[in-house]
mmCIF file of C-alpha atoms in Angstrom:
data_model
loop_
_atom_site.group_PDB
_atom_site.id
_atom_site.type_symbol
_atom_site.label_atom_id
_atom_site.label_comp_id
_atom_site.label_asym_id
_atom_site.label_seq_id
_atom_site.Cartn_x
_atom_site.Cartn_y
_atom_site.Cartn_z
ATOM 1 C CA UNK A 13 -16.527 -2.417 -26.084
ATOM 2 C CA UNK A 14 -19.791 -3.892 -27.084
ATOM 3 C CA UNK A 15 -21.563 -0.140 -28.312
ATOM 4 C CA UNK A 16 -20.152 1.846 -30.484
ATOM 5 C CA UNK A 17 -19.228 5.289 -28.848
ATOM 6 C CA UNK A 18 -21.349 7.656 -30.944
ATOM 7 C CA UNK A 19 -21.106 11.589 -30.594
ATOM 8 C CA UNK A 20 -24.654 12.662 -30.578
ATOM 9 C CA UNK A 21 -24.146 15.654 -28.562
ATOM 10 C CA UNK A 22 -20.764 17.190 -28.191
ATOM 11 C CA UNK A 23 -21.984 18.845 -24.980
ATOM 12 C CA UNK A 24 -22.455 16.218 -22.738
ATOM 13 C CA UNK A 25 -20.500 14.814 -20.030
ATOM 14 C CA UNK A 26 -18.344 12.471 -20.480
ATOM 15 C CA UNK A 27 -18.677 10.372 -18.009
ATOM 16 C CA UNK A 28 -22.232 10.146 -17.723
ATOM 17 C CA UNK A 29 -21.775 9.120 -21.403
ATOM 18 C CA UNK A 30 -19.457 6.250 -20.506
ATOM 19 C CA UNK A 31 -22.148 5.066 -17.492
ATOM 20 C CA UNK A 32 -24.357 5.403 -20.382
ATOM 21 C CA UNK A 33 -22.660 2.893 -22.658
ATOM 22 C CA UNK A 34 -21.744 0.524 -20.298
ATOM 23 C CA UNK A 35 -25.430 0.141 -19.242
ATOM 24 C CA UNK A 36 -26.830 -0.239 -22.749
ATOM 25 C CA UNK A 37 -23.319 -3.100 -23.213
ATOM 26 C CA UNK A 38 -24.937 -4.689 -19.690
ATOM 27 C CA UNK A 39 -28.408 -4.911 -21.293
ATOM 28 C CA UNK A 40 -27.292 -6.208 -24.565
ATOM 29 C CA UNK A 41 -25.141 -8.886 -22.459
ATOM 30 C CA UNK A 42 -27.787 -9.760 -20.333
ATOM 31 C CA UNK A 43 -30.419 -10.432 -23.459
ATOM 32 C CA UNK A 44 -27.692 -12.257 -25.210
ATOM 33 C CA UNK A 45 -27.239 -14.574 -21.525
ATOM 34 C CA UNK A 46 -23.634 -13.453 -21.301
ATOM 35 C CA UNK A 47 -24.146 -13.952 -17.789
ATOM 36 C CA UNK A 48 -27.503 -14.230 -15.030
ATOM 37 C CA UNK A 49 -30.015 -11.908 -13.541
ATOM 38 C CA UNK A 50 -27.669 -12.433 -10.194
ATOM 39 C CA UNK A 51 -24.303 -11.564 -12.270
ATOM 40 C CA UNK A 52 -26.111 -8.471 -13.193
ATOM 41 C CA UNK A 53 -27.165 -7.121 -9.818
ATOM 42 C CA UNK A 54 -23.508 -7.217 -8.992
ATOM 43 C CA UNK A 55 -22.138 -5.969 -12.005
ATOM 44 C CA UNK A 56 -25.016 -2.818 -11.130
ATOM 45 C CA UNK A 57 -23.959 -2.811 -7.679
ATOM 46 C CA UNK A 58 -20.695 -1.953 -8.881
ATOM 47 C CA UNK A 59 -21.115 0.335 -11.168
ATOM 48 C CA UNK A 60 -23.264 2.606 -9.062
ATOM 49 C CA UNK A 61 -20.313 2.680 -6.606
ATOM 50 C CA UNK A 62 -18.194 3.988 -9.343
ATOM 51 C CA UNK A 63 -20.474 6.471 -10.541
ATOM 52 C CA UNK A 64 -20.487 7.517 -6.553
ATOM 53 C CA UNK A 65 -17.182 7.836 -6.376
ATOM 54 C CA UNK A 66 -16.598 9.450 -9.711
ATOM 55 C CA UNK A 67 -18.910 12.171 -8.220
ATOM 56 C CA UNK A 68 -16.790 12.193 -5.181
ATOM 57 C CA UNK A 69 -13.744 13.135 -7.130
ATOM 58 C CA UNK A 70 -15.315 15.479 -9.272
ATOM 59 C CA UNK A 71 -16.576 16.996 -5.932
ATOM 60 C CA UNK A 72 -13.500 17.868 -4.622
ATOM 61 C CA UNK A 73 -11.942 18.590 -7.756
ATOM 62 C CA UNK A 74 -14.776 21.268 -8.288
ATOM 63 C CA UNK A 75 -14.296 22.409 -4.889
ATOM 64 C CA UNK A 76 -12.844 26.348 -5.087
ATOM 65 C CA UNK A 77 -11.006 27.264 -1.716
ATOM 66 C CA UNK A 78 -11.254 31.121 -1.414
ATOM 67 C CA UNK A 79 -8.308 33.463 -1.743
ATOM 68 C CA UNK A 80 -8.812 34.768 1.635
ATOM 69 C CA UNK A 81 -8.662 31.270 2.969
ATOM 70 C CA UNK A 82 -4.998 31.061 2.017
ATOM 71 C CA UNK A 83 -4.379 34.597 2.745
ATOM 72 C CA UNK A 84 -5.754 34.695 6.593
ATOM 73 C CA UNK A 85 -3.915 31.153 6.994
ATOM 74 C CA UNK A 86 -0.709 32.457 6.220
ATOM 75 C CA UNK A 87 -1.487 35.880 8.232
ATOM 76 C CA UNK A 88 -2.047 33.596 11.244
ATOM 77 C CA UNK A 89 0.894 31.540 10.939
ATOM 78 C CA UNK A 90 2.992 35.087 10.251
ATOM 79 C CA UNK A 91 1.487 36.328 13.589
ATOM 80 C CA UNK A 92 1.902 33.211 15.252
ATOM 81 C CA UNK A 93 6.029 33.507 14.161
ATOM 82 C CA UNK A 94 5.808 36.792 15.140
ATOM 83 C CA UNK A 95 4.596 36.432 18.490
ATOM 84 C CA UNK A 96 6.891 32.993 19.066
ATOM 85 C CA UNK A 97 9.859 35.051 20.116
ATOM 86 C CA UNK A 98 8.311 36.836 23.110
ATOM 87 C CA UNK A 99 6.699 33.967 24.465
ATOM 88 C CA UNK A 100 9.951 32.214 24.863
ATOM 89 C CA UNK A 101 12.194 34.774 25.910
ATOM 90 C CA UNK A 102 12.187 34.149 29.463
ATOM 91 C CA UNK A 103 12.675 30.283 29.807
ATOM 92 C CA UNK A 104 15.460 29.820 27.000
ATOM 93 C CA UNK A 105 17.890 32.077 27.212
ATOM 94 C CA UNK A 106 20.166 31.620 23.990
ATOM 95 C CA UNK A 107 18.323 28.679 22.918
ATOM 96 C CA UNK A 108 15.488 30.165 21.579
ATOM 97 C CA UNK A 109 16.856 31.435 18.084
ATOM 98 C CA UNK A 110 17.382 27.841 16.778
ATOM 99 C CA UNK A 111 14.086 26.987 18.375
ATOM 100 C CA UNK A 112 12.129 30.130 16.893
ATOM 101 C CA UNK A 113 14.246 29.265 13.453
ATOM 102 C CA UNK A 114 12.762 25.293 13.518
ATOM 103 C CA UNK A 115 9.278 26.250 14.796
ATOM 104 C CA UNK A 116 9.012 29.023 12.417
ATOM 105 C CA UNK A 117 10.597 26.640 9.587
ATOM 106 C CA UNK A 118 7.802 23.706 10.551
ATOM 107 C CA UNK A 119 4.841 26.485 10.517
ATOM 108 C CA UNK A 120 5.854 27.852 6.898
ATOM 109 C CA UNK A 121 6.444 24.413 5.366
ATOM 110 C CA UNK A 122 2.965 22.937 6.430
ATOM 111 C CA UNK A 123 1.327 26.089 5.085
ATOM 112 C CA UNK A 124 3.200 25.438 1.784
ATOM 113 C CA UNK A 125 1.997 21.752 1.706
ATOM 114 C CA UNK A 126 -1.732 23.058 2.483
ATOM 115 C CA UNK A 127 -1.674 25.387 -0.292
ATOM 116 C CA UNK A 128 -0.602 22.988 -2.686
ATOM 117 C CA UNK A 129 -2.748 19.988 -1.381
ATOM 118 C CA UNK A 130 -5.921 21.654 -1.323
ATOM 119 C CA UNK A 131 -6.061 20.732 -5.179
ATOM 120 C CA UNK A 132 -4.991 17.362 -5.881
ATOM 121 C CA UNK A 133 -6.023 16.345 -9.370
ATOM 122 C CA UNK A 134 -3.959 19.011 -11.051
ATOM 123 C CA UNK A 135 -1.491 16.909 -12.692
ATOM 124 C CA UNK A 136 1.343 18.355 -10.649
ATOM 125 C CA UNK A 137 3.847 15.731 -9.199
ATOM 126 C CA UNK A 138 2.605 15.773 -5.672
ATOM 127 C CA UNK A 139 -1.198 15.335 -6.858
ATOM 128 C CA UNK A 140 -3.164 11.823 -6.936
ATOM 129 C CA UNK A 141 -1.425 9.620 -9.536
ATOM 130 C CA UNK A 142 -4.878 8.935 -11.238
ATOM 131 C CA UNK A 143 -3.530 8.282 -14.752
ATOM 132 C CA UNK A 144 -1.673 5.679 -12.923
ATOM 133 C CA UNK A 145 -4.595 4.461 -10.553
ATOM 134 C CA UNK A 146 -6.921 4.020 -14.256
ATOM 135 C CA UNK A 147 -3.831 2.205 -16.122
ATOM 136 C CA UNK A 148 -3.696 -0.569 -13.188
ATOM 137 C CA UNK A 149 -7.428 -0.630 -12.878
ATOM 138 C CA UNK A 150 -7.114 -1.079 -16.987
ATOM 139 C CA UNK A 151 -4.628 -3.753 -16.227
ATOM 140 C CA UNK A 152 -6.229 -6.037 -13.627
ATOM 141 C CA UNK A 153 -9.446 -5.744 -15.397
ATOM 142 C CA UNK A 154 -7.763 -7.072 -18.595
ATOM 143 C CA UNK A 155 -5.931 -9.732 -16.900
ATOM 144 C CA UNK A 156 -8.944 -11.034 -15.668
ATOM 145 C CA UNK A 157 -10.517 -11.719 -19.156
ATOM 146 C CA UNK A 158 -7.245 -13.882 -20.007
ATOM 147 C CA UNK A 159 -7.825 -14.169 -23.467
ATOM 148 C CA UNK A 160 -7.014 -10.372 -23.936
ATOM 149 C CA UNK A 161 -3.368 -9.636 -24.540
ATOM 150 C CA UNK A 162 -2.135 -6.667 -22.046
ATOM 151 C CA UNK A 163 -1.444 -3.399 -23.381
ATOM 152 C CA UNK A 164 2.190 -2.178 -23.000
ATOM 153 C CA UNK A 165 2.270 0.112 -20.354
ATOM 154 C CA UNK A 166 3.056 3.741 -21.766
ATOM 155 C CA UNK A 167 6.113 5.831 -20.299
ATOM 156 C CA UNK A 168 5.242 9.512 -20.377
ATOM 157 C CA UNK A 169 8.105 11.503 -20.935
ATOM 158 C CA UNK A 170 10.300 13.195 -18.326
ATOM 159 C CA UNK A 171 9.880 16.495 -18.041
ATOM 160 C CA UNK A 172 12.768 17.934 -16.902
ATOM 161 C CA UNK A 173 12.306 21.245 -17.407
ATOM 162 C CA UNK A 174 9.476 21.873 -14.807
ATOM 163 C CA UNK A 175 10.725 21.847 -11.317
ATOM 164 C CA UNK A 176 8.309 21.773 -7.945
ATOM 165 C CA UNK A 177 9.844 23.189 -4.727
ATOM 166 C CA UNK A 178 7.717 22.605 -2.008
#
């Protein structure tokens, strides 16, 4: 990195602090001719899109679904199982327990994956891999400045004590 990271302000956000330091690197590259006016509409270009989509993610990750919205969603699907039976009574005879049983099974397991989709940068196992996404990102980027050697890629460790049922 061309600018030393300095810590000014301890309350700031980070990654307005990063966009920060990568435009004051661009200008320093730019008066130093590192690369053209045109190179540095592009290399803006994409940075704006990142800050956009960093917003994006910390959008969503922000994002607070409501207790009741959980709560009335599995009311309605208990309701919905509830009210199954009697609606099939008359056209399956003895089939309709195994079909109740799958329906009802189907309902309750896509209500379990909602509940635990609705947040999905919480470093569970069934969340975005974005530690994963960055290291790749890290890894192109540094391939395509050649003369950098490539960082071993770091194994976390497996954590075998935490187990997640959906």
């Amino acid at each position: 990195m061309l600018a030393s990271a300095s810590s000014s302000s301890s309350n700031c956000w980070l990654p307005a602090g990063i966009l920060q330091m990568h435009s004051r690197d661009l200008k320093y590259a730019l008066r130093h001719e590192w690369f053209n006016a045109y190179q540095q509409v592009e290399i803006d270009k994409t940075l704006t899109r990142l800050c956009d989509a960093m917003g994006k993610c910390e959008r969503i990750k922000n994002t607070v679904f409501p207790a009741t919205y959980s709560l009335y969603t599995h009311f309605a699907v208990i309701f919905f199982i509830m009210l199954l039976p009697f609606a099939l009574i008359d056209s399956l005879g003895m089939m309709e327990v195994p079909l109740v049983a799958a329906i009802s099974a189907s309902f309750l397991l896509i209500e379990k994956m909602a509940v635990n989709l609705q947040d999905p940068f919480e470093n569970k196992p069934t969340d975005t891999p974005m530690t994963a996404i960055a290291r790749r990102i890290e890894h192109d980027l540094l391939q395509m400045l050649d003369d950098v050697p490539l960082p071993e890629p770091e194994h976390e460790p497996a954590q075998t004590e935490q187990f997640y049922v959906l």
